[in-house]
């Protein structure tokens, strides 16, 4: 194992000291393969993300972005290091507890929308809660639908929606259970550039208005203009962690419906 370097701690500096840490990774190392075929996908990566941050994880192909996202989300296990979600150590959980954290505290958005074609948008959005025998919180549900601008599309089936609208439905589905954090893996990868820019802007507004935390792996260069933090990976290490200043007033003011929701 290599000696910790400045890059080991770089990802800790971008957290907002005044806000609670929703995600924290300490010294994550992930090695695939054995012997000569060994690949160090993550090399002592530490990262802290505060509530309400919209973080883009960027870097060349093979730099470890997906591995980092999967380790943070408990979908993959690091060889060493720890991941805390809302202060709880994933490594100390049994399978049942980990499943409950993934179901109740994490939301996922992928490049593919993964909507069920026979269900309406609303039925797709509410499906995870139905499966968990949970009822939606009405105020939160309405705020999510408002912030994503899909109120007039809820009765449509996915085939009647544009790609951008389908991805908004997928984002609403990830959000409706009020997760601590949403992990998004190339969410704009299947969209045309106008829909991609609009989705990024909506995600940014949502983080600001609803206090939602999003960690997004992306190649989309527009991410720099929409997120408030960019973490750059190279060869399994964090090589940059920069706050992105957004001009005042660029975000729409929070809608009245969202105020006080979180
Ligand atoms: P990125 O998402 O930035 O493209 P990945 O996290 O997918 O990077 O991969 C990081 C490194 O780990 C790459 O060298 C990749 O080939 C390797 N890797 C990823 N997953 C596996 C796996 N399941 N088995 C072996 N090597 C893997």
Short mmCIF file of C-alpha atoms and ligand atoms in Angstrom, two decimals:
data_model
loop_
_atom_site.label_atom_id
_atom_site.label_comp_id
_atom_site.label_asym_id
_atom_site.label_seq_id
_atom_site.Cartn_x
_atom_site.Cartn_y
_atom_site.Cartn_z
CA UNK A 1 0.00 0.00 0.00
CA UNK A 2 1.32 3.45 -0.80
CA UNK A 3 2.05 6.15 1.73
CA UNK A 4 -0.76 8.72 2.25
CA UNK A 5 -0.14 11.84 0.20
CA UNK A 6 -1.81 15.20 -0.03
CA UNK A 7 -4.35 13.65 -2.41
CA UNK A 8 -5.45 11.26 0.37
CA UNK A 9 -7.00 14.18 2.24
CA UNK A 10 -7.95 16.50 -0.63
CA UNK A 11 -11.58 15.34 -0.72
CA UNK A 12 -12.14 16.35 2.90
CA UNK A 13 -11.51 20.04 2.29
CA UNK A 14 -14.58 20.71 0.14
CA UNK A 15 -17.18 19.87 2.79
CA UNK A 16 -19.08 22.77 4.34
CA UNK A 17 -17.92 22.83 7.99
CA UNK A 18 -21.26 24.35 9.06
CA UNK A 19 -23.47 21.61 7.54
CA UNK A 20 -23.86 17.98 8.64
CA UNK A 21 -21.79 15.45 6.70
CA UNK A 22 -24.12 13.13 4.81
CA UNK A 23 -21.41 11.02 3.16
CA UNK A 24 -17.93 10.46 4.46
CA UNK A 25 -15.29 8.14 3.04
CA UNK A 26 -12.00 7.63 4.85
CA UNK A 27 -8.92 6.21 3.16
CA UNK A 28 -10.81 4.00 0.69
CA UNK A 29 -8.65 1.55 -1.21
CA UNK A 30 -10.11 -0.83 -3.78
CA UNK A 31 -7.94 -3.33 -5.61
CA UNK A 32 -9.24 -5.56 -8.39
CA UNK A 33 -7.52 -8.76 -9.50
CA UNK A 34 -4.41 -10.42 -8.12
CA UNK A 35 -0.72 -10.69 -8.96
CA UNK A 36 0.38 -9.03 -12.17
CA UNK A 37 -3.23 -8.31 -13.17
CA UNK A 38 -3.82 -6.21 -10.07
CA UNK A 39 -5.46 -2.80 -10.57
CA UNK A 40 -5.69 -0.22 -7.79
CA UNK A 41 -9.01 1.40 -8.68
CA UNK A 42 -9.05 3.59 -5.54
CA UNK A 43 -5.88 4.53 -3.68
CA UNK A 44 -6.62 5.88 -0.17
CA UNK A 45 -9.41 8.21 -1.18
CA UNK A 46 -11.09 10.34 1.47
CA UNK A 47 -14.16 12.41 0.72
CA UNK A 48 -16.67 14.30 2.84
CA UNK A 49 -19.94 15.62 1.41
CA UNK A 50 -22.17 18.02 3.36
CA UNK A 51 -25.96 18.24 3.26
CA UNK A 52 -27.22 20.19 0.25
CA UNK A 53 -24.04 19.85 -1.80
CA UNK A 54 -24.29 18.93 -5.49
CA UNK A 55 -20.97 17.23 -6.20
CA UNK A 56 -19.71 16.22 -9.64
CA UNK A 57 -17.07 13.45 -9.69
CA UNK A 58 -15.10 13.82 -12.92
CA UNK A 59 -12.00 12.31 -14.46
CA UNK A 60 -10.78 10.24 -17.39
CA UNK A 61 -12.18 6.83 -18.15
CA UNK A 62 -10.69 4.25 -15.77
CA UNK A 63 -9.83 6.83 -13.08
CA UNK A 64 -12.04 5.14 -10.47
CA UNK A 65 -15.26 7.21 -10.61
CA UNK A 66 -17.70 4.27 -10.77
CA UNK A 67 -15.74 2.33 -8.18
CA UNK A 68 -15.91 5.30 -5.81
CA UNK A 69 -19.66 5.74 -6.36
CA UNK A 70 -20.29 2.01 -5.82
CA UNK A 71 -18.22 1.94 -2.62
CA UNK A 72 -19.98 5.05 -1.27
CA UNK A 73 -23.37 3.48 -2.01
CA UNK A 74 -22.54 0.14 -0.39
CA UNK A 75 -22.82 -1.63 -3.75
CA UNK A 76 -19.16 -2.62 -3.63
CA UNK A 77 -16.86 -3.24 -0.66
CA UNK A 78 -13.47 -1.50 -0.40
CA UNK A 79 -10.39 -3.56 0.54
CA UNK A 80 -9.70 -1.04 3.27
CA UNK A 81 -11.12 2.23 4.55
CA UNK A 82 -14.60 3.17 5.77
CA UNK A 83 -17.76 4.73 4.42
CA UNK A 84 -20.24 6.54 6.66
CA UNK A 85 -23.75 7.48 5.51
CA UNK A 86 -25.38 9.99 7.87
CA UNK A 87 -22.71 9.04 10.42
CA UNK A 88 -23.28 5.27 10.22
CA UNK A 89 -20.41 2.97 9.23
CA UNK A 90 -21.50 0.70 6.33
CA UNK A 91 -18.85 -1.89 7.25
CA UNK A 92 -20.48 -2.48 10.63
CA UNK A 93 -23.84 -3.36 9.06
CA UNK A 94 -25.14 -6.82 8.26
CA UNK A 95 -26.83 -7.50 4.90
CA UNK A 96 -30.29 -6.70 6.23
CA UNK A 97 -29.16 -3.32 7.65
CA UNK A 98 -27.29 -2.49 4.45
CA UNK A 99 -30.37 -3.28 2.36
CA UNK A 100 -32.45 -1.02 4.63
CA UNK A 101 -29.94 1.84 4.25
CA UNK A 102 -29.94 1.47 0.44
CA UNK A 103 -33.73 1.37 0.36
CA UNK A 104 -34.48 4.15 2.85
CA UNK A 105 -31.51 6.50 2.83
CA UNK A 106 -30.04 6.33 -0.66
CA UNK A 107 -31.51 7.20 -4.05
CA UNK A 108 -30.03 6.05 -7.35
CA UNK A 109 -30.18 7.56 -10.83
CA UNK A 110 -28.46 5.86 -13.77
CA UNK A 111 -27.82 6.72 -17.39
CA UNK A 112 -30.65 4.35 -18.39
CA UNK A 113 -33.96 5.57 -17.00
CA UNK A 114 -35.12 2.06 -15.99
CA UNK A 115 -38.81 3.00 -15.91
CA UNK A 116 -41.43 0.26 -16.18
CA UNK A 117 -43.17 0.83 -19.54
CA UNK A 118 -46.59 -0.41 -18.45
CA UNK A 119 -46.82 2.00 -15.48
CA UNK A 120 -47.64 5.70 -15.61
CA UNK A 121 -45.04 8.25 -14.52
CA UNK A 122 -46.73 8.58 -11.14
CA UNK A 123 -46.92 4.82 -10.63
CA UNK A 124 -43.21 4.55 -11.51
CA UNK A 125 -42.34 7.31 -9.04
CA UNK A 126 -44.31 5.71 -6.20
CA UNK A 127 -43.26 2.11 -6.90
CA UNK A 128 -40.27 1.95 -4.48
CA UNK A 129 -42.44 3.26 -1.64
CA UNK A 130 -45.21 0.80 -2.50
CA UNK A 131 -42.72 -2.07 -2.45
CA UNK A 132 -41.46 -0.87 0.95
CA UNK A 133 -45.08 -0.51 2.23
CA UNK A 134 -44.47 3.17 2.86
CA UNK A 135 -46.82 6.04 2.13
CA UNK A 136 -45.48 9.15 0.40
CA UNK A 137 -45.24 12.31 2.49
CA UNK A 138 -47.62 14.52 0.53
CA UNK A 139 -45.83 17.87 1.02
CA UNK A 140 -42.49 16.35 0.06
CA UNK A 141 -43.97 14.53 -2.93
CA UNK A 142 -45.59 17.75 -4.20
CA UNK A 143 -42.35 19.70 -3.71
CA UNK A 144 -40.39 17.07 -5.66
CA UNK A 145 -42.88 17.05 -8.53
CA UNK A 146 -42.91 20.88 -8.56
CA UNK A 147 -39.14 21.19 -8.54
CA UNK A 148 -38.82 18.72 -11.42
CA UNK A 149 -41.62 20.39 -13.41
CA UNK A 150 -43.42 17.13 -14.23
CA UNK A 151 -46.82 17.82 -12.68
CA UNK A 152 -48.57 17.67 -16.06
CA UNK A 153 -46.90 14.40 -17.10
CA UNK A 154 -47.87 12.14 -14.21
CA UNK A 155 -50.58 10.20 -16.07
CA UNK A 156 -48.34 9.50 -19.09
CA UNK A 157 -46.51 6.27 -19.73
CA UNK A 158 -42.74 6.43 -20.38
CA UNK A 159 -43.22 5.92 -24.16
CA UNK A 160 -45.24 9.17 -24.20
CA UNK A 161 -42.43 11.18 -22.58
CA UNK A 162 -39.22 12.69 -23.98
CA UNK A 163 -35.86 11.37 -22.74
CA UNK A 164 -35.44 14.43 -20.53
CA UNK A 165 -38.91 13.95 -19.02
CA UNK A 166 -38.26 10.24 -18.43
CA UNK A 167 -35.04 11.08 -16.57
CA UNK A 168 -36.94 13.61 -14.42
CA UNK A 169 -39.41 10.86 -13.54
CA UNK A 170 -36.44 8.62 -12.62
CA UNK A 171 -35.04 11.44 -10.44
CA UNK A 172 -38.45 11.87 -8.75
CA UNK A 173 -38.54 8.12 -8.09
CA UNK A 174 -35.09 8.35 -6.45
CA UNK A 175 -36.18 11.35 -4.36
CA UNK A 176 -39.66 10.43 -3.23
CA UNK A 177 -38.50 8.38 -0.23
CA UNK A 178 -36.58 11.44 0.98
CA UNK A 179 -33.11 9.85 0.86
CA UNK A 180 -30.10 11.30 2.65
CA UNK A 181 -28.23 11.36 -0.66
CA UNK A 182 -28.77 10.62 -4.32
CA UNK A 183 -25.99 8.83 -6.22
CA UNK A 184 -26.21 9.54 -9.93
CA UNK A 185 -24.07 7.68 -12.49
CA UNK A 186 -23.87 9.61 -15.78
CA UNK A 187 -27.50 10.81 -15.49
CA UNK A 188 -27.23 12.97 -18.61
CA UNK A 189 -25.37 10.35 -20.67
CA UNK A 190 -28.41 9.35 -22.74
CA UNK A 191 -29.80 12.88 -23.24
CA UNK A 192 -29.36 15.45 -26.01
CA UNK A 193 -27.35 18.48 -24.93
CA UNK A 194 -30.34 20.78 -24.30
CA UNK A 195 -32.15 18.18 -22.14
CA UNK A 196 -28.89 17.40 -20.34
CA UNK A 197 -28.28 21.08 -19.49
CA UNK A 198 -31.85 21.48 -18.32
CA UNK A 199 -31.66 18.36 -16.11
CA UNK A 200 -28.40 19.57 -14.52
CA UNK A 201 -29.95 22.97 -13.83
CA UNK A 202 -33.00 21.29 -12.26
CA UNK A 203 -30.82 19.06 -10.07
CA UNK A 204 -28.90 22.15 -8.92
CA UNK A 205 -32.12 24.00 -8.08
CA UNK A 206 -33.42 20.96 -6.25
CA UNK A 207 -30.30 20.71 -4.07
CA UNK A 208 -30.63 24.37 -3.20
CA UNK A 209 -34.38 24.47 -2.65
CA UNK A 210 -34.92 21.09 -0.99
CA UNK A 211 -31.56 20.75 0.77
CA UNK A 212 -31.00 17.55 -1.21
CA UNK A 213 -27.50 16.10 -1.47
CA UNK A 214 -26.38 14.67 -4.83
CA UNK A 215 -23.11 12.94 -5.75
CA UNK A 216 -22.92 12.55 -9.52
CA UNK A 217 -20.37 10.85 -11.74
CA UNK A 218 -20.31 12.65 -15.07
CA UNK A 219 -18.34 13.38 -18.22
CA UNK A 220 -20.66 16.27 -18.99
CA UNK A 221 -18.58 19.45 -19.21
CA UNK A 222 -21.73 21.48 -18.41
CA UNK A 223 -21.59 19.97 -14.93
CA UNK A 224 -19.03 22.63 -14.07
CA UNK A 225 -21.70 25.28 -14.50
CA UNK A 226 -24.44 23.50 -12.53
CA UNK A 227 -22.85 21.79 -9.54
CA UNK A 228 -21.31 23.54 -6.56
CA UNK A 229 -18.31 21.27 -6.21
CA UNK A 230 -16.13 19.29 -8.61
CA UNK A 231 -14.00 16.41 -7.37
CA UNK A 232 -11.46 15.20 -9.94
CA UNK A 233 -10.03 11.70 -9.95
CA UNK A 234 -6.99 10.37 -11.75
CA UNK A 235 -5.47 6.91 -11.34
CA UNK A 236 -7.63 6.20 -8.30
CA UNK A 237 -6.66 9.37 -6.44
CA UNK A 238 -8.37 12.71 -5.90
CA UNK A 239 -6.32 15.30 -7.75
CA UNK A 240 -8.70 18.25 -7.45
CA UNK A 241 -11.56 19.37 -5.20
CA UNK A 242 -12.93 22.74 -6.21
CA UNK A 243 -15.88 24.80 -5.12
CA UNK A 244 -17.81 26.20 -8.09
CA UNK A 245 -19.04 29.71 -7.57
CA UNK A 246 -22.45 30.30 -9.15
CA UNK A 247 -23.46 33.88 -9.89
CA UNK A 248 -26.01 35.17 -7.38
CA UNK A 249 -29.56 34.82 -8.61
CA UNK A 250 -28.76 32.12 -11.14
CA UNK A 251 -31.02 29.72 -9.30
CA UNK A 252 -34.73 30.36 -9.20
CA UNK A 253 -35.99 31.26 -5.74
CA UNK A 254 -37.37 28.26 -3.86
CA UNK A 255 -41.07 27.80 -4.60
CA UNK A 256 -43.34 28.55 -1.65
CA UNK A 257 -44.42 24.91 -1.63
CA UNK A 258 -40.89 23.79 -0.85
CA UNK A 259 -40.16 26.20 1.98
CA UNK A 260 -40.08 24.43 5.29
CA UNK A 261 -40.29 21.02 3.65
CA UNK A 262 -36.73 20.39 4.63
P1 LIG B 1 -14.24 5.03 -14.30
O1 LIG B 1 -15.62 4.92 -13.72
O2 LIG B 1 -13.54 6.31 -13.93
O3 LIG B 1 -14.20 4.78 -15.78
P2 LIG B 1 -13.78 2.53 -12.92
O4 LIG B 1 -14.07 2.79 -11.49
O5 LIG B 1 -14.82 1.83 -13.73
O6 LIG B 1 -13.34 3.89 -13.63
O7 LIG B 1 -12.45 1.65 -13.03
C1 LIG B 1 -11.23 1.98 -12.34
C2 LIG B 1 -10.20 0.91 -12.67
O8 LIG B 1 -10.60 -0.33 -12.10
C3 LIG B 1 -10.03 0.66 -14.17
O9 LIG B 1 -8.68 0.37 -14.42
C4 LIG B 1 -10.90 -0.55 -14.41
O10 LIG B 1 -10.41 -1.30 -15.51
C5 LIG B 1 -10.75 -1.33 -13.11
N1 LIG B 1 -11.94 -2.13 -12.79
C6 LIG B 1 -13.18 -1.64 -12.55
N2 LIG B 1 -14.04 -2.63 -12.25
C7 LIG B 1 -13.33 -3.79 -12.33
C8 LIG B 1 -13.63 -5.17 -12.14
N3 LIG B 1 -14.86 -5.58 -11.79
N4 LIG B 1 -12.64 -6.07 -12.31
C9 LIG B 1 -11.38 -5.68 -12.63
N5 LIG B 1 -11.02 -4.39 -12.82
C10 LIG B 1 -11.96 -3.45 -12.67
#
